[in-house]
XYZ file of C-alpha atoms in Angstrom:
316
model
C 32.343 -12.704 8.392
C 31.104 -9.448 6.883
C 28.003 -7.365 8.035
C 25.149 -7.652 6.730
C 21.472 -5.131 6.337
C 19.335 -8.022 5.591
C 17.658 -7.860 8.955
C 16.784 -4.040 8.500
C 14.834 -1.688 6.802
C 17.481 0.206 4.926
C 16.520 4.084 3.708
C 19.219 5.040 1.825
C 19.282 9.746 1.490
C 20.614 12.188 0.150
C 22.277 15.244 2.789
C 20.289 17.269 0.401
C 16.504 16.072 1.542
C 18.096 15.256 4.910
C 18.806 18.584 5.564
C 19.038 22.353 3.979
C 21.741 22.990 1.747
C 20.099 25.010 -0.912
C 21.612 28.211 0.606
C 25.427 26.080 -0.506
C 23.533 24.298 -3.030
C 23.311 27.919 -4.731
C 26.683 28.632 -4.677
C 27.524 25.081 -6.475
C 25.237 26.454 -8.946
C 26.190 29.573 -9.406
C 29.977 29.385 -8.719
C 30.863 25.514 -8.880
C 33.148 23.019 -7.543
C 35.917 24.756 -5.954
C 33.501 27.636 -4.526
C 31.281 25.469 -2.886
C 34.197 23.881 -1.594
C 35.681 26.344 -0.008
C 32.432 27.309 1.112
C 31.255 23.851 2.782
C 34.911 23.537 4.925
C 34.410 27.119 6.090
C 31.613 26.179 7.552
C 32.574 23.096 8.715
C 31.043 24.110 12.480
C 27.869 25.532 11.949
C 24.923 23.185 12.049
C 22.862 22.387 9.516
C 18.826 22.802 9.881
C 16.758 19.990 9.539
C 15.659 19.364 5.567
C 11.996 17.856 4.678
C 12.656 14.369 5.055
C 14.339 15.158 9.048
C 11.144 14.544 10.829
C 10.650 10.617 9.093
C 14.227 10.008 9.841
C 14.184 11.190 13.331
C 11.239 8.968 13.936
C 12.886 6.138 11.912
C 15.768 5.435 14.280
C 14.201 5.854 17.166
C 12.649 2.928 16.124
C 16.214 1.539 17.527
C 16.230 2.586 20.968
C 16.538 0.508 23.528
C 16.871 -2.548 20.728
C 20.139 -5.236 20.574
C 19.534 -5.047 16.747
C 18.518 -2.419 14.906
C 15.604 -2.459 12.858
C 16.177 0.686 10.550
C 19.512 1.519 8.889
C 19.832 5.264 7.356
C 22.752 5.443 4.967
C 24.108 8.959 3.733
C 24.683 9.120 -0.142
C 26.264 12.205 -1.631
C 27.029 13.969 -4.178
C 29.823 15.934 -1.835
C 33.156 14.666 -1.960
C 34.415 13.375 1.987
C 36.361 16.611 3.053
C 33.167 18.639 2.334
C 31.133 16.112 3.047
C 32.224 16.947 7.141
C 29.726 19.532 7.591
C 26.736 17.041 7.707
C 27.693 14.675 9.554
C 29.083 17.406 12.010
C 25.294 17.865 11.413
C 24.200 14.433 12.159
C 25.932 13.810 15.797
C 24.841 17.410 16.453
C 21.286 16.188 15.973
C 21.688 12.995 17.554
C 20.726 10.610 14.333
C 21.707 6.779 14.743
C 23.717 7.298 10.749
C 27.394 6.249 10.886
C 26.992 4.850 6.952
C 27.452 6.942 4.424
C 29.350 6.587 0.812
C 30.597 10.492 -0.857
C 30.865 10.083 -4.286
C 32.433 13.737 -5.432
C 30.485 14.263 -7.713
C 29.467 10.982 -9.507
C 25.769 9.151 -9.222
C 25.085 7.944 -5.961
C 22.356 6.350 -6.604
C 25.077 3.051 -7.669
C 25.002 2.545 -3.683
C 21.311 1.510 -3.179
C 22.037 -1.932 -3.864
C 25.682 -2.725 -2.950
C 23.403 -1.583 0.755
C 20.446 -3.427 -0.261
C 18.178 0.175 0.059
C 14.423 -0.740 0.224
C 13.827 2.387 -0.626
C 16.137 5.907 -1.955
C 14.962 9.694 -1.774
C 16.851 12.381 -3.012
C 16.166 15.962 -4.528
C 17.957 14.564 -8.114
C 15.229 13.724 -9.915
C 18.540 11.693 -12.437
C 19.200 10.193 -9.882
C 15.868 9.336 -8.238
C 15.185 7.447 -11.827
C 18.422 5.612 -12.275
C 17.710 3.945 -8.625
C 13.820 2.957 -9.865
C 15.637 1.126 -13.179
C 18.219 -0.618 -11.090
C 14.586 -1.885 -8.929
C 14.404 0.691 -5.924
C 11.520 1.411 -3.869
C 13.045 5.580 -4.598
C 10.817 9.842 -5.040
C 12.192 13.073 -5.400
C 11.808 15.286 -2.629
C 11.689 19.092 -3.407
C 14.242 19.808 -1.050
C 13.546 23.899 -0.354
C 10.371 21.734 1.746
C 9.827 22.677 4.885
C 10.549 20.550 7.796
C 7.278 19.857 9.402
C 6.224 19.068 12.525
C 6.001 15.138 12.971
C 2.259 15.017 14.523
C 2.891 12.476 17.130
C 5.762 9.366 17.489
C 3.995 7.184 14.826
C 5.564 7.017 11.792
C 2.743 7.699 9.194
C 3.648 6.724 5.778
C 0.500 7.122 2.595
C 0.908 5.915 -1.068
C -0.438 6.163 -4.177
C -1.818 3.592 -5.680
C -1.207 3.193 -9.262
C 2.262 3.218 -10.353
C 3.331 3.417 -7.136
C 2.251 0.033 -4.776
C 1.032 -1.203 -8.088
C 2.127 -0.999 -11.613
C 0.523 1.030 -14.398
C -1.572 -0.982 -16.298
C -4.790 0.085 -14.864
C -3.667 3.793 -15.245
C -2.997 2.535 -19.381
C -6.578 1.772 -19.878
C -7.815 4.802 -18.197
C -5.490 7.693 -20.040
C -5.849 6.035 -23.886
C -9.569 4.964 -23.487
C -11.355 6.493 -20.552
C -12.886 6.426 -17.224
C -15.626 4.252 -18.540
C -13.737 1.836 -20.139
C -11.274 2.332 -16.953
C -13.965 1.165 -14.572
C -15.501 -2.436 -16.791
C -12.033 -2.693 -16.958
C -11.771 -3.267 -13.483
C -15.080 -4.324 -12.507
C -14.104 -7.839 -15.214
C -10.591 -8.538 -13.817
C -11.466 -7.864 -9.932
C -10.450 -10.882 -8.800
C -7.088 -11.199 -10.837
C -4.507 -9.094 -8.980
C -2.506 -6.397 -10.107
C 1.389 -6.630 -10.429
C 3.560 -5.158 -8.353
C 4.734 -0.874 -8.791
C 8.243 -0.159 -7.452
C 6.580 0.046 -3.907
C 5.641 -2.790 -3.375
C 8.686 -3.970 -1.761
C 9.121 -0.856 0.416
C 6.080 -1.402 1.671
C 6.573 -5.121 2.355
C 10.077 -3.949 4.006
C 7.353 -2.119 6.321
C 5.100 -4.918 7.109
C 8.017 -6.457 8.829
C 9.406 -3.733 10.857
C 5.370 -3.795 11.790
C 5.400 -7.628 12.147
C 7.656 -7.245 15.286
C 4.956 -5.455 17.193
C 2.144 -6.539 18.449
C -0.728 -5.034 16.366
C -2.145 -2.364 18.459
C 0.956 -0.869 19.109
C 3.141 -0.898 15.864
C 4.922 1.990 15.676
C 4.219 1.619 12.091
C 0.911 3.441 10.436
C 0.338 3.017 5.892
C -2.561 4.026 4.417
C -3.354 3.756 0.643
C -4.821 7.198 -0.680
C -5.839 6.601 -4.193
C -8.712 8.878 -6.754
C -10.121 5.614 -7.407
C -13.880 5.084 -5.982
C -16.414 1.866 -6.647
C -16.033 -0.593 -8.802
C -12.772 -0.210 -8.913
C -11.365 -0.971 -5.469
C -12.562 -4.252 -5.033
C -9.003 -4.897 -7.259
C -7.451 -3.295 -5.252
C -8.878 -4.948 -1.790
C -8.374 -7.998 -3.714
C -4.689 -7.378 -4.812
C -3.255 -6.492 -1.603
C -5.048 -10.255 0.059
C -3.302 -12.034 -2.444
C 0.583 -10.654 -1.459
C -0.738 -11.252 2.057
C 0.758 -7.059 2.619
C -1.573 -5.416 5.999
C -2.637 -1.631 4.766
C -3.849 0.176 7.907
C -6.079 2.558 6.281
C -7.406 2.582 2.555
C -8.781 6.058 0.915
C -10.105 5.696 -1.811
C -11.717 9.253 -3.116
C -13.358 8.838 -6.404
C -11.365 11.696 -7.823
C -11.175 14.799 -4.798
C -8.014 16.421 -3.534
C -6.260 13.978 -1.914
C -4.097 17.022 0.257
C -7.178 17.095 2.874
C -6.974 13.718 3.914
C -3.428 13.022 3.724
C -2.946 15.894 6.067
C -6.426 14.510 8.304
C -4.228 11.104 8.249
C -1.357 13.132 9.381
C 1.272 11.879 6.816
C 5.022 11.918 7.895
C 5.496 11.611 3.913
C 3.651 11.006 1.008
C 4.330 8.863 -2.178
C 2.738 9.905 -5.581
C 3.322 9.221 -9.688
C 1.609 12.286 -10.590
C 3.108 16.251 -10.577
C -0.146 17.848 -9.203
C -0.792 15.441 -7.096
C 2.407 15.816 -6.061
C 2.374 19.701 -5.668
C -0.832 19.881 -4.254
C 0.569 17.774 -1.492
C 3.613 19.330 -0.767
C 2.555 21.996 1.057
C 0.514 20.110 3.339
C 2.977 17.179 4.085
C 6.164 16.294 2.542
C 6.128 14.512 -0.700
C 8.157 12.423 -3.015
C 7.435 12.221 -6.706
C 8.030 8.542 -8.045
C 8.984 8.799 -11.474
C 7.849 5.961 -12.690
C 4.502 4.846 -15.166
C 2.566 5.990 -18.414
C 1.833 9.760 -16.286
C 5.282 10.108 -16.253
C 6.091 8.920 -20.388
C 6.852 12.276 -22.353
C 3.695 11.739 -24.698
C 1.333 11.732 -20.916
C 1.782 15.802 -21.329
C -2.213 15.761 -22.370
C -3.462 13.352 -20.216
C -2.217 14.184 -16.994
C -3.527 17.668 -17.368
C -7.105 15.859 -18.242
C -7.018 14.064 -15.569
C -5.250 16.704 -13.076
C -8.796 18.084 -13.451
C -10.709 16.191 -11.769
C -11.631 13.111 -13.306
C -11.548 9.965 -11.513
C -7.947 8.948 -12.043
C -6.508 6.590 -10.464
Protein backbone atom coordinates (compact mmCIF):
# COMPACT_ATOMS: atom_id res chain seq x y z
CA UNK A 1 0.00 0.00 0.00
CA UNK A 2 1.32 3.50 -0.79
CA UNK A 3 2.23 5.74 2.14
CA UNK A 4 -0.33 8.46 2.91
CA UNK A 5 -0.06 11.55 5.11
CA UNK A 6 -3.75 11.79 6.01
CA UNK A 7 -3.18 11.55 9.76
CA UNK A 8 -0.42 14.18 9.94
CA UNK A 9 -0.38 17.95 9.92
CA UNK A 10 1.27 18.62 6.55
CA UNK A 11 3.19 21.87 6.08
CA UNK A 12 4.70 22.65 2.67
CA UNK A 13 7.44 25.26 2.69
CA UNK A 14 9.64 26.93 0.10
CA UNK A 15 13.41 26.87 0.40
CA UNK A 16 13.59 30.70 0.61
CA UNK A 17 11.46 30.77 3.75
CA UNK A 18 13.22 27.82 5.40
CA UNK A 19 16.73 29.14 4.72
CA UNK A 20 18.36 32.49 3.99
CA UNK A 21 18.85 32.29 0.22
CA UNK A 22 18.85 36.00 -0.53
CA UNK A 23 22.46 36.11 -1.80
CA UNK A 24 21.89 33.30 -4.28
CA UNK A 25 18.48 34.68 -5.26
CA UNK A 26 20.14 38.01 -6.03
CA UNK A 27 22.51 36.17 -8.38
CA UNK A 28 19.49 34.64 -10.12
CA UNK A 29 17.74 38.01 -10.43
CA UNK A 30 20.86 39.75 -11.68
CA UNK A 31 22.49 37.13 -13.93
CA UNK A 32 19.98 34.38 -14.69
CA UNK A 33 19.60 30.62 -14.31
CA UNK A 34 23.01 29.31 -15.39
CA UNK A 35 25.12 31.60 -13.15
CA UNK A 36 22.71 30.84 -10.29
CA UNK A 37 23.13 27.09 -10.80
CA UNK A 38 26.91 27.44 -10.87
CA UNK A 39 26.78 29.57 -7.70
CA UNK A 40 24.74 26.95 -5.81
CA UNK A 41 26.80 23.97 -6.99
CA UNK A 42 30.08 25.70 -6.09
CA UNK A 43 28.72 26.29 -2.58
CA UNK A 44 26.80 23.06 -2.00
CA UNK A 45 29.08 22.25 0.94
CA UNK A 46 28.35 25.63 2.60
CA UNK A 47 25.54 25.39 5.13
CA UNK A 48 22.70 27.87 4.74
CA UNK A 49 21.63 30.06 7.64
CA UNK A 50 18.07 29.76 8.98
CA UNK A 51 15.31 31.69 7.23
CA UNK A 52 12.26 33.40 8.70
CA UNK A 53 10.20 30.17 9.03
CA UNK A 54 13.05 28.01 10.33
CA UNK A 55 12.21 28.36 14.07
CA UNK A 56 8.58 27.39 13.48
CA UNK A 57 9.56 24.37 11.37
CA UNK A 58 12.03 23.18 13.99
CA UNK A 59 9.40 23.43 16.72
CA UNK A 60 6.81 21.58 14.64
CA UNK A 61 9.20 18.74 13.83
CA UNK A 62 10.10 18.35 17.50
CA UNK A 63 6.52 17.15 18.05
CA UNK A 64 7.55 13.92 16.31
CA UNK A 65 10.33 13.07 18.75
CA UNK A 66 9.78 9.77 20.54
CA UNK A 67 6.68 8.92 18.50
CA UNK A 68 6.22 5.81 16.41
CA UNK A 69 4.01 7.71 13.96
CA UNK A 70 4.77 11.37 13.29
CA UNK A 71 2.27 14.11 14.04
CA UNK A 72 3.77 16.58 11.57
CA UNK A 73 5.17 16.27 8.07
CA UNK A 74 7.16 19.17 6.59
CA UNK A 75 7.67 19.04 2.83
CA UNK A 76 10.02 21.21 0.81
CA UNK A 77 8.58 22.74 -2.38
CA UNK A 78 11.29 24.50 -4.36
CA UNK A 79 11.84 26.06 -7.77
CA UNK A 80 15.42 24.77 -7.63
CA UNK A 81 16.46 21.80 -9.73
CA UNK A 82 17.43 18.60 -7.95
CA UNK A 83 21.05 19.52 -8.77
CA UNK A 84 21.00 22.97 -7.19
CA UNK A 85 18.75 21.66 -4.41
CA UNK A 86 21.54 19.49 -3.06
CA UNK A 87 22.82 22.45 -1.01
CA UNK A 88 19.38 22.78 0.56
CA UNK A 89 19.21 19.12 1.57
CA UNK A 90 22.77 19.30 2.92
CA UNK A 91 21.63 22.22 5.09
CA UNK A 92 18.53 20.31 6.21
CA UNK A 93 20.72 17.42 7.33
CA UNK A 94 23.21 19.71 9.06
CA UNK A 95 20.48 21.42 11.07
CA UNK A 96 18.93 18.08 12.04
CA UNK A 97 15.54 18.75 10.46
CA UNK A 98 13.40 15.68 9.84
CA UNK A 99 12.47 16.64 6.27
CA UNK A 100 12.58 13.74 3.81
CA UNK A 101 10.08 14.69 1.10
CA UNK A 102 10.57 17.41 -1.50
CA UNK A 103 9.56 18.59 -4.95
CA UNK A 104 12.23 20.39 -6.98
CA UNK A 105 10.50 21.91 -10.02
CA UNK A 106 13.42 23.52 -11.89
CA UNK A 107 11.67 26.86 -12.30
CA UNK A 108 8.09 25.65 -12.66
CA UNK A 109 5.45 26.70 -10.11
CA UNK A 110 5.77 24.38 -7.08
CA UNK A 111 2.32 25.21 -5.67
CA UNK A 112 0.86 22.50 -7.97
CA UNK A 113 2.06 19.90 -5.48
CA UNK A 114 0.24 21.18 -2.39
CA UNK A 115 -2.81 19.10 -3.26
CA UNK A 116 -1.01 15.79 -4.08
CA UNK A 117 0.94 16.08 -0.82
CA UNK A 118 -2.26 16.94 1.07
CA UNK A 119 -0.76 20.12 2.52
CA UNK A 120 -2.68 21.89 5.28
CA UNK A 121 -0.45 24.97 4.96
CA UNK A 122 1.89 26.39 2.32
CA UNK A 123 4.50 29.02 3.20
CA UNK A 124 6.45 30.72 0.41
CA UNK A 125 8.36 33.88 -0.44
CA UNK A 126 6.63 33.96 -3.84
CA UNK A 127 3.33 35.86 -3.61
CA UNK A 128 2.15 34.44 -6.93
CA UNK A 129 2.59 30.86 -5.76
CA UNK A 130 0.76 31.71 -2.53
CA UNK A 131 -2.19 33.21 -4.41
CA UNK A 132 -2.46 30.13 -6.64
CA UNK A 133 -2.31 27.78 -3.63
CA UNK A 134 -5.13 29.75 -1.99
CA UNK A 135 -7.21 29.42 -5.15
CA UNK A 136 -6.53 25.68 -5.04
CA UNK A 137 -8.04 25.53 -1.54
CA UNK A 138 -4.88 25.35 0.61
CA UNK A 139 -4.15 27.76 3.45
CA UNK A 140 -1.18 29.76 2.23
CA UNK A 141 0.80 32.85 3.18
CA UNK A 142 3.69 34.87 1.81
CA UNK A 143 6.62 35.42 4.16
CA UNK A 144 9.18 38.14 3.56
CA UNK A 145 12.36 36.20 2.71
CA UNK A 146 14.67 38.89 4.04
CA UNK A 147 13.21 38.82 7.56
CA UNK A 148 15.41 37.67 10.41
CA UNK A 149 14.75 34.26 11.95
CA UNK A 150 14.06 35.13 15.58
CA UNK A 151 14.86 32.86 18.50
CA UNK A 152 11.71 31.23 19.90
CA UNK A 153 10.48 32.21 23.35
CA UNK A 154 10.25 28.56 24.45
CA UNK A 155 9.26 25.16 23.05
CA UNK A 156 5.51 25.86 22.96
CA UNK A 157 4.27 26.53 19.42
CA UNK A 158 2.25 29.76 19.33
CA UNK A 159 0.28 30.54 16.18
CA UNK A 160 -1.83 33.68 15.81
CA UNK A 161 -4.54 34.44 13.26
CA UNK A 162 -6.44 37.47 12.08
CA UNK A 163 -10.18 36.82 11.84
CA UNK A 164 -11.96 38.23 8.79
CA UNK A 165 -10.60 36.97 5.44
CA UNK A 166 -8.24 34.58 7.27
CA UNK A 167 -10.13 32.30 9.67
CA UNK A 168 -13.48 33.65 8.48
CA UNK A 169 -14.79 34.80 5.12
CA UNK A 170 -14.55 38.48 4.22
CA UNK A 171 -18.34 38.96 4.22
CA UNK A 172 -18.34 41.22 7.28
CA UNK A 173 -15.27 43.17 6.16
CA UNK A 174 -17.01 43.96 2.86
CA UNK A 175 -19.83 45.59 4.81
CA UNK A 176 -17.32 47.66 6.75
CA UNK A 177 -15.51 48.85 3.62
CA UNK A 178 -18.64 49.58 1.63
CA UNK A 179 -20.85 51.09 4.35
CA UNK A 180 -18.61 52.10 7.25
CA UNK A 181 -18.15 51.21 10.91
CA UNK A 182 -21.69 51.93 12.14
CA UNK A 183 -23.24 49.71 9.46
CA UNK A 184 -20.69 46.99 10.20
CA UNK A 185 -21.46 47.05 13.92
CA UNK A 186 -25.21 47.00 13.29
CA UNK A 187 -24.92 44.12 10.82
CA UNK A 188 -22.77 42.05 13.18
CA UNK A 189 -25.09 42.69 16.11
CA UNK A 190 -28.06 41.62 13.99
CA UNK A 191 -26.26 38.48 12.74
CA UNK A 192 -24.64 37.60 16.08
CA UNK A 193 -26.17 34.10 16.10
CA UNK A 194 -25.44 33.40 12.43
CA UNK A 195 -22.04 31.70 12.04
CA UNK A 196 -19.62 33.31 9.63
CA UNK A 197 -18.52 31.30 6.62
CA UNK A 198 -15.09 29.74 6.79
CA UNK A 199 -12.02 31.53 5.45
CA UNK A 200 -8.89 30.03 3.90
CA UNK A 201 -7.29 29.15 7.26
CA UNK A 202 -10.26 27.36 8.84
CA UNK A 203 -8.95 23.97 7.69
CA UNK A 204 -5.46 24.67 9.02
CA UNK A 205 -6.87 25.62 12.42
CA UNK A 206 -8.87 22.38 12.42
CA UNK A 207 -5.68 20.44 11.62
CA UNK A 208 -3.91 22.14 14.53
CA UNK A 209 -6.77 21.14 16.79
CA UNK A 210 -6.28 17.49 15.81
CA UNK A 211 -2.70 17.77 17.04
CA UNK A 212 -3.81 19.47 20.25
CA UNK A 213 -6.27 16.63 20.87
CA UNK A 214 -3.37 14.17 21.03
CA UNK A 215 -2.23 15.77 24.31
CA UNK A 216 -3.88 16.48 27.67
CA UNK A 217 -5.59 19.88 27.59
CA UNK A 218 -3.17 21.45 30.05
CA UNK A 219 -0.11 19.98 28.34
CA UNK A 220 -0.74 20.84 24.68
CA UNK A 221 2.46 21.96 22.91
CA UNK A 222 0.43 24.21 20.56
CA UNK A 223 -1.30 27.42 21.59
CA UNK A 224 -3.47 29.43 19.22
CA UNK A 225 -4.72 33.00 19.31
CA UNK A 226 -7.25 35.07 17.41
CA UNK A 227 -5.91 38.62 17.14
CA UNK A 228 -8.55 40.83 15.58
CA UNK A 229 -9.26 44.54 15.31
CA UNK A 230 -12.92 43.76 16.07
CA UNK A 231 -14.31 44.91 19.37
CA UNK A 232 -17.66 44.73 21.15
CA UNK A 233 -20.37 44.30 19.97
CA UNK A 234 -18.81 42.59 16.91
CA UNK A 235 -17.10 40.03 19.15
CA UNK A 236 -20.20 37.91 19.79
CA UNK A 237 -20.58 36.60 16.25
CA UNK A 238 -16.94 35.48 16.23
CA UNK A 239 -17.30 33.58 19.52
CA UNK A 240 -20.51 31.91 18.37
CA UNK A 241 -18.94 31.01 15.01
CA UNK A 242 -16.03 29.19 16.65
CA UNK A 243 -18.48 27.47 18.98
CA UNK A 244 -20.60 26.33 16.01
CA UNK A 245 -17.48 25.02 14.26
CA UNK A 246 -16.44 23.20 17.46
CA UNK A 247 -13.01 24.75 17.07
CA UNK A 248 -10.83 25.68 20.03
CA UNK A 249 -9.00 28.99 20.23
CA UNK A 250 -6.80 29.35 23.30
CA UNK A 251 -6.71 33.14 23.36
CA UNK A 252 -8.97 35.71 21.70
CA UNK A 253 -7.85 39.34 21.57
CA UNK A 254 -10.51 41.87 20.50
CA UNK A 255 -8.47 45.02 20.03
CA UNK A 256 -11.00 47.54 18.70
CA UNK A 257 -8.59 48.95 16.11
CA UNK A 258 -5.41 49.01 18.25
CA UNK A 259 -2.05 48.04 16.73
CA UNK A 260 -1.71 44.27 16.88
CA UNK A 261 2.10 44.21 17.10
CA UNK A 262 2.64 44.63 20.87
CA UNK A 263 -0.03 42.02 21.56
CA UNK A 264 1.65 39.54 19.20
CA UNK A 265 4.93 40.13 21.02
CA UNK A 266 3.24 39.58 24.39
CA UNK A 267 1.66 36.37 23.08
CA UNK A 268 5.07 35.24 21.82
CA UNK A 269 3.77 34.32 18.36
CA UNK A 270 5.97 32.05 16.29
CA UNK A 271 3.93 33.14 13.28
CA UNK A 272 0.98 35.43 12.59
CA UNK A 273 -1.35 35.39 9.57
CA UNK A 274 -3.18 38.51 8.34
CA UNK A 275 -4.78 39.62 5.07
CA UNK A 276 -3.92 43.33 5.28
CA UNK A 277 -0.54 44.65 4.15
CA UNK A 278 -0.42 47.38 6.81
CA UNK A 279 -0.88 44.90 9.66
CA UNK A 280 1.68 42.55 8.10
CA UNK A 281 4.29 45.26 7.66
CA UNK A 282 3.99 46.42 11.26
CA UNK A 283 3.94 42.96 12.80
CA UNK A 284 6.80 41.56 10.71
CA UNK A 285 9.24 43.74 12.59
CA UNK A 286 8.44 41.79 15.75
CA UNK A 287 7.26 38.29 14.76
CA UNK A 288 7.29 36.10 11.66
CA UNK A 289 4.24 37.28 9.71
CA UNK A 290 2.54 35.79 6.68
CA UNK A 291 0.45 37.83 4.29
CA UNK A 292 -2.72 36.04 3.16
CA UNK A 293 -3.66 37.61 -0.20
CA UNK A 294 -7.34 36.84 0.13
CA UNK A 295 -10.54 38.84 0.38
CA UNK A 296 -11.67 42.36 -0.29
CA UNK A 297 -8.53 44.00 1.17
CA UNK A 298 -6.50 42.41 -1.64
CA UNK A 299 -8.74 43.35 -4.54
CA UNK A 300 -7.22 46.04 -6.82
CA UNK A 301 -9.99 48.55 -6.16
CA UNK A 302 -9.49 48.21 -2.38
CA UNK A 303 -6.52 50.59 -2.26
CA UNK A 304 -8.37 53.63 -0.91
CA UNK A 305 -10.32 51.53 1.57
CA UNK A 306 -7.16 49.84 2.77
CA UNK A 307 -5.56 53.20 3.45
CA UNK A 308 -8.65 54.31 5.37
CA UNK A 309 -8.72 51.14 7.43
CA UNK A 310 -5.07 51.40 8.34
CA UNK A 311 -5.71 54.88 9.68
CA UNK A 312 -6.86 53.49 13.01
CA UNK A 313 -10.51 52.60 12.52
CA UNK A 314 -11.97 49.52 14.13
CA UNK A 315 -11.35 47.42 11.04
CA UNK A 316 -12.08 43.69 11.29
